[in-house]
PDB file of C-alpha atoms in Angstrom:
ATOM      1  CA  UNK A   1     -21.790  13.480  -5.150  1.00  0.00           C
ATOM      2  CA  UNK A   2     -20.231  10.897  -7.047  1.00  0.00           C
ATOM      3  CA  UNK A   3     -21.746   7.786  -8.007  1.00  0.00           C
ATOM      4  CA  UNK A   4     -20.474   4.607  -6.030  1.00  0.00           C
ATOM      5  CA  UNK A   5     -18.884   3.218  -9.920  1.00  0.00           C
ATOM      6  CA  UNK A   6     -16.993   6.407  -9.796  1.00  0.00           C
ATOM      7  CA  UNK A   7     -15.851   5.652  -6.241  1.00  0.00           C
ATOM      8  CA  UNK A   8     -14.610   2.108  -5.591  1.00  0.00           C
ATOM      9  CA  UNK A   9     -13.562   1.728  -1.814  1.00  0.00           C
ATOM     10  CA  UNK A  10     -13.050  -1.941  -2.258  1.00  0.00           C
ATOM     11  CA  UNK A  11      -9.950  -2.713  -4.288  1.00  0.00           C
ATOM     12  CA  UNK A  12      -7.203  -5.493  -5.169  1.00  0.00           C
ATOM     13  CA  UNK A  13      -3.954  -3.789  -5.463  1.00  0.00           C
ATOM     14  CA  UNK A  14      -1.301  -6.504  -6.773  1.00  0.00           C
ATOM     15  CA  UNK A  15      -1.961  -9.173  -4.032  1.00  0.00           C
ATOM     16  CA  UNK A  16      -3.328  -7.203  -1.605  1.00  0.00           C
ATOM     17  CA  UNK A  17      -7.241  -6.304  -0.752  1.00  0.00           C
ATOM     18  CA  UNK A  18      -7.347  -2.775  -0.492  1.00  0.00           C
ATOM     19  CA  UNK A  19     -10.509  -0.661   1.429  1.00  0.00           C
ATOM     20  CA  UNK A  20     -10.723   3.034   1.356  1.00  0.00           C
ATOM     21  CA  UNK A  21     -11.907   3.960   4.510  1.00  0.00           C
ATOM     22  CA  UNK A  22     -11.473   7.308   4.346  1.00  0.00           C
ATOM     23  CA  UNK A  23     -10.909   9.150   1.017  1.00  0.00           C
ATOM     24  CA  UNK A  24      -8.893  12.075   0.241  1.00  0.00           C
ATOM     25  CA  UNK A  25     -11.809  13.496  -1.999  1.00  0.00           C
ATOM     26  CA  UNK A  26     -14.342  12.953   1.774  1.00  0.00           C
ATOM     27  CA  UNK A  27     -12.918  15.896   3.750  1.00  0.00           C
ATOM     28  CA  UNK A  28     -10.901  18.911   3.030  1.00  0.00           C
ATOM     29  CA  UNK A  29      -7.220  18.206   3.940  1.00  0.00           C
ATOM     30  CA  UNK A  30      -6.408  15.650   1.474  1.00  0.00           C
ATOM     31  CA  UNK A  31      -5.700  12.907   4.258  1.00  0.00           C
ATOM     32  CA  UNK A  32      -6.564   9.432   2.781  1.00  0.00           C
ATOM     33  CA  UNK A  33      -7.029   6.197   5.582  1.00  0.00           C
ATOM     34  CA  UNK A  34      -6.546   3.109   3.213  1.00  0.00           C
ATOM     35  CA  UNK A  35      -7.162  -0.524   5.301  1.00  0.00           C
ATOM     36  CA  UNK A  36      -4.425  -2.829   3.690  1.00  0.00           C
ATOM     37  CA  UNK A  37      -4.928  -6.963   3.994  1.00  0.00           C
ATOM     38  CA  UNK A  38      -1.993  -8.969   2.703  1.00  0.00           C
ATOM     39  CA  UNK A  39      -0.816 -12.332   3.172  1.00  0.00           C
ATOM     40  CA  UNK A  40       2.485 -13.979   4.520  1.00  0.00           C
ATOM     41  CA  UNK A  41       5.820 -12.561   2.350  1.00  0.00           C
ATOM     42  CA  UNK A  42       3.820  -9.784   0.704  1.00  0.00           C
ATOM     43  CA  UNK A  43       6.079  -7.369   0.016  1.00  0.00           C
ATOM     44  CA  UNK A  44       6.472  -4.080  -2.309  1.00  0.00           C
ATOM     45  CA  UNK A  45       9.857  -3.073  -4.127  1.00  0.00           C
ATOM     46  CA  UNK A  46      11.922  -0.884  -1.894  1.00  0.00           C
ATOM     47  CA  UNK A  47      10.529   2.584  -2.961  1.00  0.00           C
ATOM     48  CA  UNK A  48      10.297   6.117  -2.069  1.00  0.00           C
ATOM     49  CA  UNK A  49       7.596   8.806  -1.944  1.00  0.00           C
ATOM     50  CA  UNK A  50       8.550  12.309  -2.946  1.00  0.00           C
ATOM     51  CA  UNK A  51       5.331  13.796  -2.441  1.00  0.00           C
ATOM     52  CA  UNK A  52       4.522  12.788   1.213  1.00  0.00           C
ATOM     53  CA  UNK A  53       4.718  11.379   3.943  1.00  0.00           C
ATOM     54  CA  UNK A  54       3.255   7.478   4.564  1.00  0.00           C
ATOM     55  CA  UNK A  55       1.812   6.397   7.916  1.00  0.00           C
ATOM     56  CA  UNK A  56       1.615   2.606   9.262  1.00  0.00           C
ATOM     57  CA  UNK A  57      -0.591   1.334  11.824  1.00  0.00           C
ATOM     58  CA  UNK A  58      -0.719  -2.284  12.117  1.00  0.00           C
ATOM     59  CA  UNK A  59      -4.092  -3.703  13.292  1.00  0.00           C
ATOM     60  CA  UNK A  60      -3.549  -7.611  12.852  1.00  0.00           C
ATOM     61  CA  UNK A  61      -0.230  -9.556  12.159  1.00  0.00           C
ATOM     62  CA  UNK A  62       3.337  -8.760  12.090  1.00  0.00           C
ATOM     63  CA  UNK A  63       5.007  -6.358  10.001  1.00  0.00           C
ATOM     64  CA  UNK A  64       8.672  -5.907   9.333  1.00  0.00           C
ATOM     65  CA  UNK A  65       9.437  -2.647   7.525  1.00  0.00           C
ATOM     66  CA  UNK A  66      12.627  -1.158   6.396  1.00  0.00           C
ATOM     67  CA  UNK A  67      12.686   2.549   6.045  1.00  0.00           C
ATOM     68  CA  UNK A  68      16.010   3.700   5.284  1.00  0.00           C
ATOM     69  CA  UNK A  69      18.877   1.420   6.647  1.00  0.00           C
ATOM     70  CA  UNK A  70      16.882   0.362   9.667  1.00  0.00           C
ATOM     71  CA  UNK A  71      14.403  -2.847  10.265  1.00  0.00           C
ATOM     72  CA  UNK A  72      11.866  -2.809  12.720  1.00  0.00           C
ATOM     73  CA  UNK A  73       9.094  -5.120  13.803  1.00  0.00           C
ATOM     74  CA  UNK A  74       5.425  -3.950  13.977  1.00  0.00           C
ATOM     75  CA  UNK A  75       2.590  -5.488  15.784  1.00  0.00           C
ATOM     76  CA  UNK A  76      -0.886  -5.082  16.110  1.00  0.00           C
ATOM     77  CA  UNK A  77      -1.507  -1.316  17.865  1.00  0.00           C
ATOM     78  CA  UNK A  78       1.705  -0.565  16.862  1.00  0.00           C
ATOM     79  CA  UNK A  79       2.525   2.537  14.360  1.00  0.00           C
ATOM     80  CA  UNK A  80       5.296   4.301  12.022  1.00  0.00           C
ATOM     81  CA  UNK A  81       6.280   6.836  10.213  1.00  0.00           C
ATOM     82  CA  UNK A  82       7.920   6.450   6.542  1.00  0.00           C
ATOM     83  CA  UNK A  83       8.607   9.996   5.934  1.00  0.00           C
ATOM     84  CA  UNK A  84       8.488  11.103   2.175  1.00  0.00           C
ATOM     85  CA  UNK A  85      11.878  10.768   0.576  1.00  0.00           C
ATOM     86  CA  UNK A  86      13.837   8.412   2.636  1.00  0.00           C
ATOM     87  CA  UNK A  87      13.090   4.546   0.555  1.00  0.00           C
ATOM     88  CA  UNK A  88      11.173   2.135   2.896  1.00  0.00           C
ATOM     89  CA  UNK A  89       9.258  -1.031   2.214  1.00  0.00           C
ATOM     90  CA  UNK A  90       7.528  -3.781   4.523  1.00  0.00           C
ATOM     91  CA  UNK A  91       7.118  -7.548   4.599  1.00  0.00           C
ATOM     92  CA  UNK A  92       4.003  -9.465   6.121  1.00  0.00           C
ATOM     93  CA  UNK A  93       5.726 -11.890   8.626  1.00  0.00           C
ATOM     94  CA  UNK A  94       2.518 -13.758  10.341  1.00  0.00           C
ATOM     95  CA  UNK A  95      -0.297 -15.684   8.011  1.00  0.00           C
ATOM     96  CA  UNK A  96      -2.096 -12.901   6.919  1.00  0.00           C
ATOM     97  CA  UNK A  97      -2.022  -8.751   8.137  1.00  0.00           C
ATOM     98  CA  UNK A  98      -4.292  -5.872   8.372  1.00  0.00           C
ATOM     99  CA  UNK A  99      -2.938  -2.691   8.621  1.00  0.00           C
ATOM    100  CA  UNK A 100      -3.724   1.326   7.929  1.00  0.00           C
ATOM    101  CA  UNK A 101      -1.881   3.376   5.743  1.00  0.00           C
ATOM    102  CA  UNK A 102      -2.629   7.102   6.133  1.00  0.00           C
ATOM    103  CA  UNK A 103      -1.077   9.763   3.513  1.00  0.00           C
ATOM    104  CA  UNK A 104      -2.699  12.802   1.907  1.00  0.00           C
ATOM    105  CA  UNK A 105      -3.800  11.319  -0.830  1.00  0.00           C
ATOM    106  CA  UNK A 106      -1.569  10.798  -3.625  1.00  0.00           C
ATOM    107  CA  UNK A 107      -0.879   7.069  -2.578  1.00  0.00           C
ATOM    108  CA  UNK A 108      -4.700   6.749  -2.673  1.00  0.00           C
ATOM    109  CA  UNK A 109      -4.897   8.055  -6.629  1.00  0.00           C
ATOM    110  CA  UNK A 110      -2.023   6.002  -7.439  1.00  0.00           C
ATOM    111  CA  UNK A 111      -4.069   2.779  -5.582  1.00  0.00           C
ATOM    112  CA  UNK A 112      -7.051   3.712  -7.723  1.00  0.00           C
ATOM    113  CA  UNK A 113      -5.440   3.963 -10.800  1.00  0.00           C
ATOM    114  CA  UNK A 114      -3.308   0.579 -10.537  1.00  0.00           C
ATOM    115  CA  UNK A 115      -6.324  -1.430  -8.651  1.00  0.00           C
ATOM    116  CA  UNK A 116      -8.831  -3.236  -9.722  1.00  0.00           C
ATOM    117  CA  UNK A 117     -12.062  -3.215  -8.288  1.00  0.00           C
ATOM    118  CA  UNK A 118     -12.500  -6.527  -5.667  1.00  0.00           C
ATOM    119  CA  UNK A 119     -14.580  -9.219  -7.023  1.00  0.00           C
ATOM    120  CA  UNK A 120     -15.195 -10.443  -3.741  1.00  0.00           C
ATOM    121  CA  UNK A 121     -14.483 -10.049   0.312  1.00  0.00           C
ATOM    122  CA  UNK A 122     -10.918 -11.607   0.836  1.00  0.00           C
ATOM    123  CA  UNK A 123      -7.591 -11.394  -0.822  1.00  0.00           C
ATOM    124  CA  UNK A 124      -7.073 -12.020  -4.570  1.00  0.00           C
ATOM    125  CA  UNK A 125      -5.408 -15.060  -6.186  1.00  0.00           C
ATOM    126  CA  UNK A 126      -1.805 -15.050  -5.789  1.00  0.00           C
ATOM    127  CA  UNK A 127      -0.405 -13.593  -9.001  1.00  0.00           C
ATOM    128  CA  UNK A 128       3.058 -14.414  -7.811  1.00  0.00           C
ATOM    129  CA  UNK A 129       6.297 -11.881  -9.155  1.00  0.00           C
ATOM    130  CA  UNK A 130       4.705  -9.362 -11.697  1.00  0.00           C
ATOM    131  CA  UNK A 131       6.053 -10.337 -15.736  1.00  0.00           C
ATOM    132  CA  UNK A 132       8.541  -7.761 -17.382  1.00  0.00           C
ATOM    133  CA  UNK A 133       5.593  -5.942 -18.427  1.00  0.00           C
ATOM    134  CA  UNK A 134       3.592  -5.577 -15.721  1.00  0.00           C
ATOM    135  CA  UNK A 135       6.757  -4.528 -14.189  1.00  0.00           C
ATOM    136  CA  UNK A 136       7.348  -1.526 -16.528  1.00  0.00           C
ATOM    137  CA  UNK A 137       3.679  -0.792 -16.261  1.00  0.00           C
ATOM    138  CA  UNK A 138       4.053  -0.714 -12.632  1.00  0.00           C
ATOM    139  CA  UNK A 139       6.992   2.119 -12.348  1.00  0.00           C
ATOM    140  CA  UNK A 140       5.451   3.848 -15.095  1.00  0.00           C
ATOM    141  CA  UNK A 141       2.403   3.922 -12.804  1.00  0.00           C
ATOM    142  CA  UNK A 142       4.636   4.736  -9.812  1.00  0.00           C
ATOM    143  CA  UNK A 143       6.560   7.330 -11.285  1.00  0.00           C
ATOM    144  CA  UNK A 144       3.245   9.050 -12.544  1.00  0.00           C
ATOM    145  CA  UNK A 145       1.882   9.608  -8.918  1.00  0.00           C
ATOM    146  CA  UNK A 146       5.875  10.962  -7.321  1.00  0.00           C
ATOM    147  CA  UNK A 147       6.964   6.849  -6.335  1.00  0.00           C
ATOM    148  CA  UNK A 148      10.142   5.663  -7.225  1.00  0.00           C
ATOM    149  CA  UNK A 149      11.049   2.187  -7.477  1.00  0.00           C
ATOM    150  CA  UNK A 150      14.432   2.030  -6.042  1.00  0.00           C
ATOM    151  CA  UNK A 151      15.050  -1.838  -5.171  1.00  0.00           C
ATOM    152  CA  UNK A 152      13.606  -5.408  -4.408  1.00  0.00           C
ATOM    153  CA  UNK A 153      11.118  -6.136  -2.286  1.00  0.00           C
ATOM    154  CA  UNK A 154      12.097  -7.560   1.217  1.00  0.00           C
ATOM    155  CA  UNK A 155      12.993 -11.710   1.255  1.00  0.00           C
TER     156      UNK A 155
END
């Protein structure tokens, strides 16, 4: 068993507040449930999984995604599919959001490896667009775990 420093479940990812409710290294199949909060206008660069596929469930807000050429509007109870290889993002439209994200795994290494560990319940400061640096570092980081950066976040 590993010990809980080796197994943070509590994470700030860029701006969001990340929990690991289920890990890929719990069961046998892989599957990873990560519990995403993010506040209004978060937003990822436009970016594509080769490696698998990326589930959505939104449990509190309203989420506009874009998976290929196509918007759509989730609410809470609502769910999608961003199947791997076809570039998607999202944008938090309400206050704040909670949703699930369910892959096999991957997405949950590449969380661990870019998070930090959450000093506290609640989002993290606003950090605001990521410097030239922390940009390379992030597609570096991306690239490492099959995600390409393909594009801007959603506005």
């Amino acid at each position: 068993m590993e010990s809980e420093a080796a197994d943070h479940r509590n994470l700030w990812f860029l701006n969001t507040h990340v929990t690991i409710r289920v890990s890929a290294r719990d069961g046998s199949d892989g599957i990873s449930v990560l519990e995403h909060r993010a506040s209004q206008g978060d937003s990822p660069p436009l970016h594509i999984h080769h490696d698998e596929d990326e589930i959505f469930h939104v449990l509190e807000g309203e989420v506009r995604y874009r998976v290929g050429d196509q918007d759509h509007r989730a609410k809470a109870g609502e769910t999608l599919l961003t199947p791997k290889g076809i570039p998607h993002t999202y944008r938090v439209e309400s206050p704040e959001a909670r949703m699930l994200t369910i892959t096999r795994g991957e997405f949950e290494n590449f969380i661990r490896a870019f998070g930090r560990s959450a000093e506290r319940d609640g989002l993290p400061d606003p950090s605001g667009p990521p410097a030239p640096e922390q940009a390379e570092a992030l597609a570096r980081a991306c690239k490492q775990f099959g995600i390409e950066l393909v594009g801007p976040p959603l506005s």
